[in-house]
PDB file of C-alpha atoms and ligand atoms in Angstrom:
ATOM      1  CA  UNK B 275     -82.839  38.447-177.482  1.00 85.00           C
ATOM      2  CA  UNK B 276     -84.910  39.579-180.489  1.00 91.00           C
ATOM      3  CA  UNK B 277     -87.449  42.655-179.951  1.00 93.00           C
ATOM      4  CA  UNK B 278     -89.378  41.386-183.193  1.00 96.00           C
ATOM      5  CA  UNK B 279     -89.505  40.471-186.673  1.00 97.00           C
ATOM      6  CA  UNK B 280     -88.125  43.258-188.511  1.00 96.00           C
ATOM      7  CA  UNK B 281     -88.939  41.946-191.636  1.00 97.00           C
ATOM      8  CA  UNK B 282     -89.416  39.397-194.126  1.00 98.00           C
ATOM      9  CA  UNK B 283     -87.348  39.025-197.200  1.00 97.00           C
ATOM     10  CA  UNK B 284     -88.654  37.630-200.361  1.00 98.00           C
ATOM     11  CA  UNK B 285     -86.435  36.884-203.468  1.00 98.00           C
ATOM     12  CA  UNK B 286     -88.321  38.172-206.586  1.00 98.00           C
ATOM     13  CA  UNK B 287     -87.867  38.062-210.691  1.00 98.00           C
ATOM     14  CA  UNK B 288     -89.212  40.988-211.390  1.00 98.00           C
ATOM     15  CA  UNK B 289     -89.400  44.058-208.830  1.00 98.00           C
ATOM     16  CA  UNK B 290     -91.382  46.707-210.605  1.00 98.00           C
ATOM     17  CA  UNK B 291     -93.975  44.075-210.947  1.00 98.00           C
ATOM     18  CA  UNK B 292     -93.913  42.226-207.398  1.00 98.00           C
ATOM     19  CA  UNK B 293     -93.888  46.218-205.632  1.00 98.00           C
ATOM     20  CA  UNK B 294     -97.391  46.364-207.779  1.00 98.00           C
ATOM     21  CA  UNK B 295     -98.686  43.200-206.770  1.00 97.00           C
ATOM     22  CA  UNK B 296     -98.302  44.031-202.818  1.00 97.00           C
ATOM     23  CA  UNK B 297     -99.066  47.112-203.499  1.00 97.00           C
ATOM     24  CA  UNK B 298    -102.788  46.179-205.111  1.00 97.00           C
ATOM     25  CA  UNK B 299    -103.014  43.027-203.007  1.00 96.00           C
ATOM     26  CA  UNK B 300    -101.817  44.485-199.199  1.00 94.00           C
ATOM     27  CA  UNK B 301    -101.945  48.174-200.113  1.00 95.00           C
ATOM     28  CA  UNK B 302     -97.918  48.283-198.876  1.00 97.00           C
ATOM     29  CA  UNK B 303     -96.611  51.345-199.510  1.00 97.00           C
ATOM     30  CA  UNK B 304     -92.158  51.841-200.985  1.00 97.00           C
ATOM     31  CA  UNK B 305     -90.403  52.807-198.030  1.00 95.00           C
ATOM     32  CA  UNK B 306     -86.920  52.420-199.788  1.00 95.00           C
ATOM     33  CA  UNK B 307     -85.722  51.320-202.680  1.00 96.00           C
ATOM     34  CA  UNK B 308     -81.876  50.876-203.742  1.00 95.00           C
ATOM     35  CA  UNK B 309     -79.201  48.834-205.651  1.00 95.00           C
ATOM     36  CA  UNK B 310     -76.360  47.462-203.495  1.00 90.00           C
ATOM     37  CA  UNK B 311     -73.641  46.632-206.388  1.00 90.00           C
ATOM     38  CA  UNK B 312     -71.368  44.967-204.621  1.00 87.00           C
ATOM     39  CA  UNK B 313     -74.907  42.704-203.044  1.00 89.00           C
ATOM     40  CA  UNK B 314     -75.999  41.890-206.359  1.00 95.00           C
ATOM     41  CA  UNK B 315     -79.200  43.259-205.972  1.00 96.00           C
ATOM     42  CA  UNK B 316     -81.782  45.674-206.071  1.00 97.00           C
ATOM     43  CA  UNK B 317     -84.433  45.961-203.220  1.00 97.00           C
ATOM     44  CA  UNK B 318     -87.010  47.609-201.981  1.00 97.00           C
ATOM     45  CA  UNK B 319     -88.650  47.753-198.613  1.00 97.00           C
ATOM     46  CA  UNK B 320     -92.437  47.937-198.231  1.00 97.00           C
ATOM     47  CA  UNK B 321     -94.325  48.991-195.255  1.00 97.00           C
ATOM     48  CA  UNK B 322     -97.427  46.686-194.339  1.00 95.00           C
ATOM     49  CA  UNK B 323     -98.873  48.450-191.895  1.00 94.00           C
ATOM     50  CA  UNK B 324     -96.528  48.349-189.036  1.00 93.00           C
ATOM     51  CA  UNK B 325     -94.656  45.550-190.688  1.00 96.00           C
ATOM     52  CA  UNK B 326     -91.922  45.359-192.985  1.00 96.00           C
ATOM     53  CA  UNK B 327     -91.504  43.342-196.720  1.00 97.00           C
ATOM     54  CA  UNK B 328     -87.758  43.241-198.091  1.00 97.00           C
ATOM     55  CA  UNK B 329     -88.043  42.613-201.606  1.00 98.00           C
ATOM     56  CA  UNK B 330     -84.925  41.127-203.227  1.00 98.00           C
ATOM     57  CA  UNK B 331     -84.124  41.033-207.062  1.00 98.00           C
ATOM     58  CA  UNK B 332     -80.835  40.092-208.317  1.00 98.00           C
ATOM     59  CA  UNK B 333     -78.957  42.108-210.361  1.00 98.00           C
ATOM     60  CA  UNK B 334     -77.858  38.765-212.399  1.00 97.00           C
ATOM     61  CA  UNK B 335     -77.184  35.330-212.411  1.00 96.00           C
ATOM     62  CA  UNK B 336     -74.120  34.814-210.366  1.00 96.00           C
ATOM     63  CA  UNK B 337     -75.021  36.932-207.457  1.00 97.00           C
ATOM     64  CA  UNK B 338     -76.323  35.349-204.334  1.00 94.00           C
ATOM     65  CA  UNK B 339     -80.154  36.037-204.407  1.00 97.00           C
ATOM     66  CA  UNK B 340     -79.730  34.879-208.358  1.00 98.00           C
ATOM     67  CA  UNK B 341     -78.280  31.486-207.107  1.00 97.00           C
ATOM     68  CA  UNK B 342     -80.815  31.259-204.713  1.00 96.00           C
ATOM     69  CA  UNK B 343     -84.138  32.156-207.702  1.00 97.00           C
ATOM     70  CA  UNK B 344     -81.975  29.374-209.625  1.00 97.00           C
ATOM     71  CA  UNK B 345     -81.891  26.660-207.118  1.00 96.00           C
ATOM     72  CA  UNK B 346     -85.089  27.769-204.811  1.00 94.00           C
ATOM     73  CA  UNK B 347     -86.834  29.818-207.266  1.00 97.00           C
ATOM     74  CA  UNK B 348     -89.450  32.991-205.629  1.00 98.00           C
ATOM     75  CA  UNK B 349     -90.522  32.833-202.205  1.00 97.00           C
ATOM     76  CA  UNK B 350     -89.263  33.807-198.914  1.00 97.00           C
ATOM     77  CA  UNK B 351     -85.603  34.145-198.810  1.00 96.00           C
ATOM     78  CA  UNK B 352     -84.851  35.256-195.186  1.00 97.00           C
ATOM     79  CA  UNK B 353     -86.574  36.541-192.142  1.00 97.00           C
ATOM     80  CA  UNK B 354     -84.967  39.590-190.097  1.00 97.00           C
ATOM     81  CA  UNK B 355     -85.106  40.527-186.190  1.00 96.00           C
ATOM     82  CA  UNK B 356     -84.628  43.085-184.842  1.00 96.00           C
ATOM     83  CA  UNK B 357     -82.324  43.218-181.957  1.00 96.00           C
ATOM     84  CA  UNK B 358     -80.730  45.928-179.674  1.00 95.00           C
ATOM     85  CA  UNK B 359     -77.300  45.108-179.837  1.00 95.00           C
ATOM     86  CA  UNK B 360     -75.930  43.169-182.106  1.00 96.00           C
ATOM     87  CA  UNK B 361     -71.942  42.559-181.569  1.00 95.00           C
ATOM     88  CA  UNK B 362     -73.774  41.578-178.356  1.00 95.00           C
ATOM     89  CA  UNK B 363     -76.200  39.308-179.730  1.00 95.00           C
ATOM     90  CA  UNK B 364     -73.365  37.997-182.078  1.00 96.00           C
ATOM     91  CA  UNK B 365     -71.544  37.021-179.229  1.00 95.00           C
ATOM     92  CA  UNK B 366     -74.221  34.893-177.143  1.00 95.00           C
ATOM     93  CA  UNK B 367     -74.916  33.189-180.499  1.00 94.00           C
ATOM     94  CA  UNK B 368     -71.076  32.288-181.119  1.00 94.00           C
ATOM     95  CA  UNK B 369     -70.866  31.311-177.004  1.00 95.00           C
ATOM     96  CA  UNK B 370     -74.200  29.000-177.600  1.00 94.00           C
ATOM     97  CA  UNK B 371     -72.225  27.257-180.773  1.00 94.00           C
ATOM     98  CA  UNK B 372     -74.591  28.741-183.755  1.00 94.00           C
ATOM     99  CA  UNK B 373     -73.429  29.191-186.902  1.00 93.00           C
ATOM    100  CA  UNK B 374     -72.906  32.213-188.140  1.00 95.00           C
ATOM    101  CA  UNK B 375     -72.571  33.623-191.807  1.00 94.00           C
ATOM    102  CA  UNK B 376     -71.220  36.903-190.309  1.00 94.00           C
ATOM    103  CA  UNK B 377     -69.140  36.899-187.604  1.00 92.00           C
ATOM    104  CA  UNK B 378     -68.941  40.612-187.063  1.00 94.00           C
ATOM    105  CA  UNK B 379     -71.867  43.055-188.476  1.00 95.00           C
ATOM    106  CA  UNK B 380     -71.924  44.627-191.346  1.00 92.00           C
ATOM    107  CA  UNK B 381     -73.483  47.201-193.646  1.00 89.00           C
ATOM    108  CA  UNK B 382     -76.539  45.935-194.872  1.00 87.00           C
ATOM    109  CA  UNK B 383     -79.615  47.476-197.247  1.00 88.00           C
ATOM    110  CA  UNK B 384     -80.925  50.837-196.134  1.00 85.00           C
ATOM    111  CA  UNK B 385     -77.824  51.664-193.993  1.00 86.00           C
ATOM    112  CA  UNK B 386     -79.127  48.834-191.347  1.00 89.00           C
ATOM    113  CA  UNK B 387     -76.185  47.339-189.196  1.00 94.00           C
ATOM    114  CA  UNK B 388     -76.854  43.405-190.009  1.00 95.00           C
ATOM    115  CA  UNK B 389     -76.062  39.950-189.420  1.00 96.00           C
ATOM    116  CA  UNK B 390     -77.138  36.663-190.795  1.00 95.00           C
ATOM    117  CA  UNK B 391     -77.206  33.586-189.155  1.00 95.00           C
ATOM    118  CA  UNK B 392     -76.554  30.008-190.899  1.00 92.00           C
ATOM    119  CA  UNK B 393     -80.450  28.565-192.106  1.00 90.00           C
ATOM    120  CA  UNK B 394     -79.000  25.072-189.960  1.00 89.00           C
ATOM    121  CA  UNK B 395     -79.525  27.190-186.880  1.00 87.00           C
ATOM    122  CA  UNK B 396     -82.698  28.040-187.674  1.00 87.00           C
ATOM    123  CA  UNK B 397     -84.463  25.188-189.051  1.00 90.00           C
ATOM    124  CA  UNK B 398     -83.991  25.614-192.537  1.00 91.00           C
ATOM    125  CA  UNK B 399     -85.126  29.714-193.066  1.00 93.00           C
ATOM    126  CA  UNK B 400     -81.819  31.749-193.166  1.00 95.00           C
ATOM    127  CA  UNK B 401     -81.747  34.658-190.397  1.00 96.00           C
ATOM    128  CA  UNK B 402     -80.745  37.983-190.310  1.00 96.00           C
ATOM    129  CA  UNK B 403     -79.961  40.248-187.420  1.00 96.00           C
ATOM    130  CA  UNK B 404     -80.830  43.965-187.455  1.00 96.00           C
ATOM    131  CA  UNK B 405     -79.431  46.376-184.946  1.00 94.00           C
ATOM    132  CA  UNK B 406     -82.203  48.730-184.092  1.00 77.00           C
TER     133      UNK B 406
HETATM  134 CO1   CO U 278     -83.155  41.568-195.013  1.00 54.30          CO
END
């Protein structure tokens, strides 16, 4: 079961410029920031108070979170939860016939162990696991 919404990610143009605008407009604070070559993508992860902003920029077009700006343009790309175990979790999900994107975890942004969960699962908003 998920523990909580570990945080929301939201595909951006521009990052310097969308870390200012939460920064002026929520007063969230750069916990992380890094480029995952092999993602595509440069993110950063802003604290709002106790909660948790992923933002995603791609590194060009033909990456996945550049695919998705082309098609879906900004907005809200994925939401995370947080669970305890997640080869666990992985496995009640596969038993109860949901689709999964990743059928084992893997390495995700920040070091997090991840998952993500086919958006038909979840009515439309693509899902990502996140061992605690
Ligand atoms: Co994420």
């Amino acid at each position: 079961m998920a523990l909580n919404v570990h945080h929301v990610g939201i595909a951006v143009t521009d990052l310097d410029a969308s870390i200012e605008s939460y920064r002026s407009l929520l007063g969230a604070t750069v916990e992380h920031r890094e480029t995952v070559e092999d993602q595509g993508v440069e993110a950063a992860s802003l604290q709002v108070g106790t909660s948790r902003i992923e933002l995603l920029c791609p590194l060009g077009p033909d990456t996945p979170v550049g695919k998705f700006l082309a098609k879906r343009g900004p907005g809200l790309h994925h939401v995370a939860f947080e669970v305890a175990d997640l080869p666990a979790e992985l496995e009640r999900l596969r038993a109860d016939g949901v689709q999964l994107i990743d059928e084992t975890p893997r390495r995700g942004l920040f070091g997090h162990q991840v998952a993500f969960v086919h958006p038909e699962a979840t009515g439309g908003v693509l899902a990502e696991f996140v061992a605690r």
